[in-house]
Coordinates of C-alpha atoms in Angstrom, one line a residue:
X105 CA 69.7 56.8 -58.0
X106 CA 68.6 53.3 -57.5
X107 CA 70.8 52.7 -54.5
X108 CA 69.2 55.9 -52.6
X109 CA 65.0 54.5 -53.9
X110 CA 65.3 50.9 -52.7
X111 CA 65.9 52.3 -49.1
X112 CA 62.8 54.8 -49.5
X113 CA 60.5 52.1 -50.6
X114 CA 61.1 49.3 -48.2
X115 CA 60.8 51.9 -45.3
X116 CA 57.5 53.3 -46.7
X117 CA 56.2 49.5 -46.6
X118 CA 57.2 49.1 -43.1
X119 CA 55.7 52.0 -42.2
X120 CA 51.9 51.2 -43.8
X121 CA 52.4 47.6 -41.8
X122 CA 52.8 49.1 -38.5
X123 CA 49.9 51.4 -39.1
X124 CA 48.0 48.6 -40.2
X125 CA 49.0 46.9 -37.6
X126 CA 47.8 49.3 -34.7
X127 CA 44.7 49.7 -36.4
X128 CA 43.8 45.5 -35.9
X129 CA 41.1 44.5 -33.2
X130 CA 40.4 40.6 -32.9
X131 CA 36.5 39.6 -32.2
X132 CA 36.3 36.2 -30.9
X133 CA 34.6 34.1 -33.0
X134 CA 31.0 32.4 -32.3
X135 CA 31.4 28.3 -31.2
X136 CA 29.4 25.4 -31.2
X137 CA 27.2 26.2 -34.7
X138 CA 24.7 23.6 -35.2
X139 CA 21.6 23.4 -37.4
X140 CA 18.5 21.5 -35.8
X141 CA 15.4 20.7 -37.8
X142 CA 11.7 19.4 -36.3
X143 CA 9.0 18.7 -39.3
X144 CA 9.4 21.7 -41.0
X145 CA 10.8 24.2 -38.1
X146 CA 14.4 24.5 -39.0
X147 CA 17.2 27.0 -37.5
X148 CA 20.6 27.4 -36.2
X149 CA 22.2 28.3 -32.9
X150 CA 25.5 29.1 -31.7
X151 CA 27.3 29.7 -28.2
X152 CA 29.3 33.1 -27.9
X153 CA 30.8 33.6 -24.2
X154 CA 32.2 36.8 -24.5
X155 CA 29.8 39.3 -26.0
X156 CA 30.6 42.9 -26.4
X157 CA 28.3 46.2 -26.9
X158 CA 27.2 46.4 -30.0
X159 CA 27.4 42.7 -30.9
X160 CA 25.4 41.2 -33.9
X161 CA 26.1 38.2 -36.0
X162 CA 26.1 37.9 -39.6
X163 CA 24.5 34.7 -40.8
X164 CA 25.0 33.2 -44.3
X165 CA 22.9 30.5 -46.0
X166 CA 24.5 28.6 -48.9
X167 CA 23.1 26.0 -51.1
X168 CA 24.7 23.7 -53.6
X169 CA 22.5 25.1 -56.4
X170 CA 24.1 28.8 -56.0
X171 CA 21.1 29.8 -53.8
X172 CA 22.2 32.0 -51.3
X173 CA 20.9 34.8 -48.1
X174 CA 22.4 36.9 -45.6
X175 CA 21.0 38.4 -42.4
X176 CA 22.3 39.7 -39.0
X177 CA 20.7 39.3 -35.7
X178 CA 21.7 40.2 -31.7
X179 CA 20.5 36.6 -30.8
X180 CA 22.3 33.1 -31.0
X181 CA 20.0 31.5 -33.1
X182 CA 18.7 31.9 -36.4
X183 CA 15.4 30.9 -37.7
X184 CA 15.8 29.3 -41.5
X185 CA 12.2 28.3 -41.9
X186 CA 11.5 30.9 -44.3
X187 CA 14.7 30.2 -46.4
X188 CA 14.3 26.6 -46.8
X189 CA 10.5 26.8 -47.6
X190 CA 10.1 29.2 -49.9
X191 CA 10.9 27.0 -52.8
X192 CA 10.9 23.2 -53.8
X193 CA 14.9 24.3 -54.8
X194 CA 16.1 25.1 -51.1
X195 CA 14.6 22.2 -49.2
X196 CA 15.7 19.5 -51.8
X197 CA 19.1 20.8 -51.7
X198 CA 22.4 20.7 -50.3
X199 CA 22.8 23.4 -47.5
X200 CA 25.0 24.8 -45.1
X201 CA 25.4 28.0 -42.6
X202 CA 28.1 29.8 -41.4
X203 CA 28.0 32.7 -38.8
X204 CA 30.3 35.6 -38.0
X205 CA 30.5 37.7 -35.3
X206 CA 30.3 41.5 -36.2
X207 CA 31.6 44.7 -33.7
X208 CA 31.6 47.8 -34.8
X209 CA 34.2 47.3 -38.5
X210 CA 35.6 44.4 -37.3
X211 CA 34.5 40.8 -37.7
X212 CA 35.6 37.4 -36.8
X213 CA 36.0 34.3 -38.3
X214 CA 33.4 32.6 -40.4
X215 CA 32.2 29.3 -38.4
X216 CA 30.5 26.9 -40.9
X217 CA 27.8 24.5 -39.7
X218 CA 27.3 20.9 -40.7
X219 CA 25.3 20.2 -43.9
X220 CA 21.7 19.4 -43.8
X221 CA 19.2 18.9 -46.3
X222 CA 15.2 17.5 -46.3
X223 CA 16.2 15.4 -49.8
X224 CA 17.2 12.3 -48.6
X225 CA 19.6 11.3 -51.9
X226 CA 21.5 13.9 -51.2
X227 CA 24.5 13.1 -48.9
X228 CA 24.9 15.4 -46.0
X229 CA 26.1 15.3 -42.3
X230 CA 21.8 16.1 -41.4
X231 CA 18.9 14.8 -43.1
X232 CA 15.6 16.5 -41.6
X233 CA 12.5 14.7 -41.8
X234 CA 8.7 15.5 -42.1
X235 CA 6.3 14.4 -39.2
X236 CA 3.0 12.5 -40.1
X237 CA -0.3 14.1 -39.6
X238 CA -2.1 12.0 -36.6
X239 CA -2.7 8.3 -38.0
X240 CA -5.5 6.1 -36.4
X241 CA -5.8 1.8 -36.8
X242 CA -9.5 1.2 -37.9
X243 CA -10.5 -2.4 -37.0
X244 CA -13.5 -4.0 -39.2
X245 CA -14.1 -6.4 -42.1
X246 CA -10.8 -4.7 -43.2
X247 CA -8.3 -3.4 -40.9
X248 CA -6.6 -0.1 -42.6
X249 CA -4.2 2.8 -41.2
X250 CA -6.1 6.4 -41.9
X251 CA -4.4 10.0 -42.2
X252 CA -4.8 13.2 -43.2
X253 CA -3.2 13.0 -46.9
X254 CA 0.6 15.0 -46.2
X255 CA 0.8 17.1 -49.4
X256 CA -2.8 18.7 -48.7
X257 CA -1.7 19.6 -44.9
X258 CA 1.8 21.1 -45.7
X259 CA 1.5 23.7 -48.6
X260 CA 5.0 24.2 -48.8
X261 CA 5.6 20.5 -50.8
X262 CA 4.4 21.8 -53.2
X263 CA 6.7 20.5 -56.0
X264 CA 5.6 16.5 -54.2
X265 CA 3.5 14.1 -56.1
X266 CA 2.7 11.0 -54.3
X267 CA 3.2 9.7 -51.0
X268 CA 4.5 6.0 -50.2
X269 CA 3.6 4.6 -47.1
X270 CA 4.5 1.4 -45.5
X271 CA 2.4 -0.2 -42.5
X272 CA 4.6 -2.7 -40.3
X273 CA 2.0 -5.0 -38.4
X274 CA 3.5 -8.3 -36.7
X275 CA 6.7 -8.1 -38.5
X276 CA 5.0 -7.7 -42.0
X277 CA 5.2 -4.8 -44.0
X278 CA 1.6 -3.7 -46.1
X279 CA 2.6 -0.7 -48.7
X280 CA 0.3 1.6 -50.2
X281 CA 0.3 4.8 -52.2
X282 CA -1.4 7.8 -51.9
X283 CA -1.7 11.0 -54.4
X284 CA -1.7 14.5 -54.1
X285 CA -5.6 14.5 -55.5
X286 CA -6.1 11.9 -52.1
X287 CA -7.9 14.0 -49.2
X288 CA -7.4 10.6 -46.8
X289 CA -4.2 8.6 -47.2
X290 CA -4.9 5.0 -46.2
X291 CA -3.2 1.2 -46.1
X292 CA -4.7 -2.1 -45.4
X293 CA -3.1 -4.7 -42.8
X294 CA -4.5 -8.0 -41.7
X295 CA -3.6 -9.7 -38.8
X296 CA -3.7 -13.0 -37.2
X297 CA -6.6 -13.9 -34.4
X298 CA -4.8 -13.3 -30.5
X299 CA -1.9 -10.9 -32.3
X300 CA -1.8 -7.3 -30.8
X301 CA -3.5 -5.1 -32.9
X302 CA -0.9 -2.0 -33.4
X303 CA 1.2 -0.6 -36.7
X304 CA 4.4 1.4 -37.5
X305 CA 3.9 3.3 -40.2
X306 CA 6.9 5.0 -42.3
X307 CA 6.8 6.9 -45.3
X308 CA 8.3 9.0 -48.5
X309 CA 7.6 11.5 -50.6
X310 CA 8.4 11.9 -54.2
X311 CA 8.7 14.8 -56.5
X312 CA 7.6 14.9 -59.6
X313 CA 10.7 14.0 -61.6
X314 CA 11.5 11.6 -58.9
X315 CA 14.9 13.2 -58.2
X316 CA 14.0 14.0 -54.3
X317 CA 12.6 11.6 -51.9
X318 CA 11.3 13.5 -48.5
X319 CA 11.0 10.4 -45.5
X320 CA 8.9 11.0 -42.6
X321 CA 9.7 10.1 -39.0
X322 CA 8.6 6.4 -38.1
X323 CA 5.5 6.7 -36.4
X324 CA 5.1 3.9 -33.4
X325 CA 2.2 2.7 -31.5
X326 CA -0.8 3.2 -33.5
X327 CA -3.1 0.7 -31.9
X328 CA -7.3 0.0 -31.9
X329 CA -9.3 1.5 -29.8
X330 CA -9.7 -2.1 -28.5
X331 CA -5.6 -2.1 -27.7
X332 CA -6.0 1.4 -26.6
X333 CA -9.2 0.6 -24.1
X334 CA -6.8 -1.7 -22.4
X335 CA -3.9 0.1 -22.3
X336 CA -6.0 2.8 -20.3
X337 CA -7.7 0.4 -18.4
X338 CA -4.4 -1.0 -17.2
X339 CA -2.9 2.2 -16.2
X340 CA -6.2 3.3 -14.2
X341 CA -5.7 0.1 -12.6
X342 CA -2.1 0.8 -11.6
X343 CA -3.4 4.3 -10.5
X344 CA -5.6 3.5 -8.2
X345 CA -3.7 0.5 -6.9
X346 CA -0.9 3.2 -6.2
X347 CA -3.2 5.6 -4.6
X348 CA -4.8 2.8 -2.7
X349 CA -1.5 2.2 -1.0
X350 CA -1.1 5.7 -0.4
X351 CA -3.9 6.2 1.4
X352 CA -3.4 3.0 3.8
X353 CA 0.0 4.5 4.5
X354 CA -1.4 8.0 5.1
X355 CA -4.3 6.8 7.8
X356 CA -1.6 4.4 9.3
X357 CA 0.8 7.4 9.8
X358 CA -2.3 9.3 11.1
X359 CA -3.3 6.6 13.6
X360 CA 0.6 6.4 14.8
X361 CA 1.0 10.0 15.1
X362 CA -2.6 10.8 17.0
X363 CA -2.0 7.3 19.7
X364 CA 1.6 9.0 20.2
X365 CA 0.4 12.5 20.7
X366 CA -2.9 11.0 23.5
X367 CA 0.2 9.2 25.2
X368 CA 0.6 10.4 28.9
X369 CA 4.1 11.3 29.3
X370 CA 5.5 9.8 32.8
X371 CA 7.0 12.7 35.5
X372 CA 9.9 10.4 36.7
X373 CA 13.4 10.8 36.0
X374 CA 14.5 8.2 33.0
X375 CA 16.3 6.4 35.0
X376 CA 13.5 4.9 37.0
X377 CA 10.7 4.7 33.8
X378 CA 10.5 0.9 33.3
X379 CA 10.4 0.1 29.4
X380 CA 7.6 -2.8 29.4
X381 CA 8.1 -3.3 25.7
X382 CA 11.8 -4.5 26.5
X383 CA 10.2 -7.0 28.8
X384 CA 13.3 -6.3 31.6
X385 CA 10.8 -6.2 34.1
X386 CA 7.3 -8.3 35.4
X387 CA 4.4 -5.9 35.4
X388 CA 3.2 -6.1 38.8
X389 CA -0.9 -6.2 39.9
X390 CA -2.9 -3.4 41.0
X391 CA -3.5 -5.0 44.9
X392 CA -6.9 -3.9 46.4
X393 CA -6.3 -3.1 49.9
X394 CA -9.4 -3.1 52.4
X395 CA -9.1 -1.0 55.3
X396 CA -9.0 -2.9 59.1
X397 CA -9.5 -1.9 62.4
X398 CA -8.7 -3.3 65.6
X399 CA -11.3 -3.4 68.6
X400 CA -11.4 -4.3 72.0
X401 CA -13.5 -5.2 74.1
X402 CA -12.4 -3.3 77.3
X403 CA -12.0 0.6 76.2
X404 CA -9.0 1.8 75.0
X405 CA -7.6 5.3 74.5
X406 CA -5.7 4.1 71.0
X407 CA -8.9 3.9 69.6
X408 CA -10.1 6.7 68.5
X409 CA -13.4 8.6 68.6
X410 CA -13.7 8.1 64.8
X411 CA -13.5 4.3 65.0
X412 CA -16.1 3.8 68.2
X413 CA -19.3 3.4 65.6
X414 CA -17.1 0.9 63.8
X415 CA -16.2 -0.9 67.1
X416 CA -19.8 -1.0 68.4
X417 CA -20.7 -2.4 65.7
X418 CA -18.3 -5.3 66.2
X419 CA -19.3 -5.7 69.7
X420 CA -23.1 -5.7 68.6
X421 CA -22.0 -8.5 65.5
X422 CA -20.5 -10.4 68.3
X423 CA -23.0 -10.2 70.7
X424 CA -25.6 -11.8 68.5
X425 CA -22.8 -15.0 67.3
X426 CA -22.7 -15.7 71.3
X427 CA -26.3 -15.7 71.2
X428 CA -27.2 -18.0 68.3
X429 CA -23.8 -20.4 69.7
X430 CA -26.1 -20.4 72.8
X431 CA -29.5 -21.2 71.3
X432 CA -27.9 -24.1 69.4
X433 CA -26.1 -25.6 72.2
X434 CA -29.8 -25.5 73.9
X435 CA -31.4 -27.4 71.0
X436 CA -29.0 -30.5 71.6
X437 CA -29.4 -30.9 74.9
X438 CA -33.1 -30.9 74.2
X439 CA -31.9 -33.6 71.5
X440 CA -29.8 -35.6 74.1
X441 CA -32.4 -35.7 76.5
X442 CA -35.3 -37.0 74.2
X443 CA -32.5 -39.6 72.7
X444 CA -32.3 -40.7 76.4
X445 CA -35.6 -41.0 77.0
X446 CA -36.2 -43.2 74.1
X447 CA -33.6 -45.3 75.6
X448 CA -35.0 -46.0 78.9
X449 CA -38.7 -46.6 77.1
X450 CA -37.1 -49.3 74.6
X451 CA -35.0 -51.1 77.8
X452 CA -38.6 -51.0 79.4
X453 CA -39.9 -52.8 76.1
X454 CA -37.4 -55.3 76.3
X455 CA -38.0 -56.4 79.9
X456 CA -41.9 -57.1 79.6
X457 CA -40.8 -59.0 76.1
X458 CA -38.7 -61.4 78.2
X459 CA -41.3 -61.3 81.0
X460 CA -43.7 -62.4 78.9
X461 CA -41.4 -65.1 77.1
X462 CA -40.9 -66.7 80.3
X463 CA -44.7 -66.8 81.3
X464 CA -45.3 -68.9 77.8
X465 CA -47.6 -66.1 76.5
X466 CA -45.7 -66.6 73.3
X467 CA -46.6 -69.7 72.7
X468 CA -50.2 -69.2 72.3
X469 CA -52.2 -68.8 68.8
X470 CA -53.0 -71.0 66.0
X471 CA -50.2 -73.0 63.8
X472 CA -50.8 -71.0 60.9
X473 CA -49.4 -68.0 63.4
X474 CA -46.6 -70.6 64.6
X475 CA -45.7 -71.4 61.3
X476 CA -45.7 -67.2 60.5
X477 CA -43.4 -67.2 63.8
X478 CA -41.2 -69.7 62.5
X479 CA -41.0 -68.8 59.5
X480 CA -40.6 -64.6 60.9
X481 CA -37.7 -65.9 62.9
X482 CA -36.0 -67.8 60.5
X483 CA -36.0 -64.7 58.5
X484 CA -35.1 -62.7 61.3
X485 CA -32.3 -65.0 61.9
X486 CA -31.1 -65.5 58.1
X487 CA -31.5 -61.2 58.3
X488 CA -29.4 -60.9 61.7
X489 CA -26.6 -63.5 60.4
X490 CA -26.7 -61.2 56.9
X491 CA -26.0 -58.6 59.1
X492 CA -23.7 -59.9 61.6
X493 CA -21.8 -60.9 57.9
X494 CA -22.4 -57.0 56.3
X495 CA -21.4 -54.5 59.0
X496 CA -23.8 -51.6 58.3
X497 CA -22.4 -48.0 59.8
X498 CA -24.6 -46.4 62.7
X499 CA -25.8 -43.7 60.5
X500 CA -27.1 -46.2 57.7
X501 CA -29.0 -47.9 60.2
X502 CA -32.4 -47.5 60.7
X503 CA -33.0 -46.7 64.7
X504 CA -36.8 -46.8 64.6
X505 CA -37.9 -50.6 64.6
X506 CA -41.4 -52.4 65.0
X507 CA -41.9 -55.0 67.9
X508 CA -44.6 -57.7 67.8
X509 CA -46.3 -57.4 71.5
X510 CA -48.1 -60.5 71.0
X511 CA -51.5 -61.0 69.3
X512 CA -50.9 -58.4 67.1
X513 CA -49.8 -55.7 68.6
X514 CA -47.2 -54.2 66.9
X515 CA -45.2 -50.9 68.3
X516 CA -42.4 -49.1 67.4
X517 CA -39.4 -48.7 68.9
X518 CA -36.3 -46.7 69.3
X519 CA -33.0 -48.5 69.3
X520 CA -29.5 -46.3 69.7
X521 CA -27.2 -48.7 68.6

């Protein structure tokens, strides 16, 4: 009897195995679970490439302290605001998610996400951390950072007491404290003359019992409204220095592309379209050409009708040079004959002077006269060697001289040497 039941029972176990077995459906499990946390927004996401109909993951929030929440949802992500919020318990402690994927009766494997937690003693892959409320530098007799107070603006820290905040100014560190009963947290920092008046401000909170400690994200550049004036002023500056360029660039593209569209394209073939600008060949002159016609002065059957009035007019032009050539070869024989004339009157002169030298007429008048005489001649003498010595040109000479007659009598004369 026990030889024939073992049989019987190992066959009835193989059996339920392989209808177990056909029964199985594997669900690919969700990848890449990760929590993410900004101020007091917290949820998690997940990647899942193949999805089928009917698809909905289970998430699962667990907490050191035994809290604990389920929920399902057809998206990849999961808000936990809600969850972490609701008590002073869930955001101070220690905290993890894991997500299934979830098809029809089957499921797949849980996929657990990193730690996190807002409580900074506690130690976990992700510590989230609050955001300060907007902080401004006050500049006066004392210089002090200003807020809203934190445990006034969030509700939900509700189980914080106090606030400590620490101001960083030119590498030293100004702490203050500031109570839930505070409307206005605030921290005074000094600085020294010429130093640039900006803070970085950092800060914790603390429960009652002291056994949680919430940080806040450092805040950076809180500055005067001195620091801040010329901050702005120095990026208006680099604004309009940038849009100044601009616009040079802009008309400067303009003026290109309007003097290349009024350009007059040339009709000849490339090869013969001279490029000035490569200075390969000497710009030649614009030569003014002025018409001229040929005339003669017997008529002509080459000329034609059209070109008679011009002719005739050249014949009249010509007519009047031969004229006025005429007239002023008239004048100098007039000219040659009184020059001649003058000549025989002044060889007339000289003969009755010698006449009258030889009949002693010259010789009469009183001494003062002959001493004049002398006296004239020796000048005339000194004068004529002067001149004998300084050869004087024709036309330098004067031709028109005065002869003493005798008595008195002076008359002028022509002489053509």
């Amino acid at each position: 009897m026990g030889l024939s039941r073992q049989p019987v029972g190992a066959s009835t176990v193989l059996l339920l195995l392989l209808v177990s077995g056909g029964s199985f459906v594997y669900v690919a499990p969700p990848t890449n679970v990760v929590v993410s946390c900004q101020n007091l927004n917290t949820r998690v996401s997940w990647d899942y490439r193949s999805p089928q109909p009917r698809t909905v993951f289970r998430v699962t929030i667990t907490g050191s302290s035994g809290s604990h929440e389920e929920n399902t949802t057809e998206h990849t992500w999961y808000d936990l605001s809600p969850f972490v919020w609701r008590s002073a318990t869930h955001y101070q402690d220690f905290l993890y998610v894991t997500v299934e994927a979830v098809q029809g009766a089957h499921q797949s494997e849980a996929i657990k996400s990193q730690s996190f937690s807002f409580n900074n003693l506690k130690t976990v892959h992700k510590t989230c951390v609050l955001d300060f409320p907007r902080a401004q530098l006050d500049v006066g007799e004392l210089t002090s950072v200003t807020f809203e107070n934190p445990l006034k603006l969030y509700p939900q820290l509700n189980d914080a007491s106090e606030l400590q905040i620490t101001a960083i100014a030119a590498g030293q560190e100004f702490t203050g404290l500031c109570l839930e009963q505070h409307p206005i947290c605030k921290v005074d920092v000094t600085f020294v003359e010429g130093q640039t008046k900006c803070v970085r401000l950092r800060g914790v909170l603390f429960n009652r019992r002291g056994l949680c400690q919430v940080s806040f994200r450092d805040e950076d550049g809180i500055c005067s409204h001195e620091e801040v004036k010329e901050v702005d002023e120095k990026v208006a500056a680099i604004i309009v220095g940038s849009l100044f360029v601009l616009v040079i660039i802009v008309l400067i593209v303009i003026i290109w592309w309007v003097k290349a569209w009024s350009m007059q394209t040339s009709n000849l073939p490339v090869i013969l379209v001279s490029k000035p600008h490569q200075r390969l060949y000497h710009p030649q002159e614009k030569v003014k050409i002025s018409p001229v016609f040929l005339c003669s002065s017997s008529k002509s059957p080459a000329i034609k009708p059209s070109m008679s009035g011009v002719c005739s007019e050249y014949h009249s032009w010509g007519a009047q040079l031969e004229d006025q050539h005429q007239q002023l070869e008239d004048q100098h024989q007039q000219l040659e004959d009184q020059h001649q004339q003058l000549e025989d009157q002044h060889q007339q002169l000289e003969d009755q002077h010698q006449q009258l030298e030889a009949e002693g007429l010259m010789s009469k008048g009183t001494e003062e006269d002959s001493t004049d005489d002398s006296t004239r001649t020796d000048s005339v003498s000194v004068s004529s060697q002067d001149e004998e010595q300084q050869p004087v040109s024709p036309y330098d000479r004067s031709h028109f001289v005065e002869v003493d007659m005798g008595v008195g009598d002076m008359v002028t004369g022509y002489t053509g040497e």
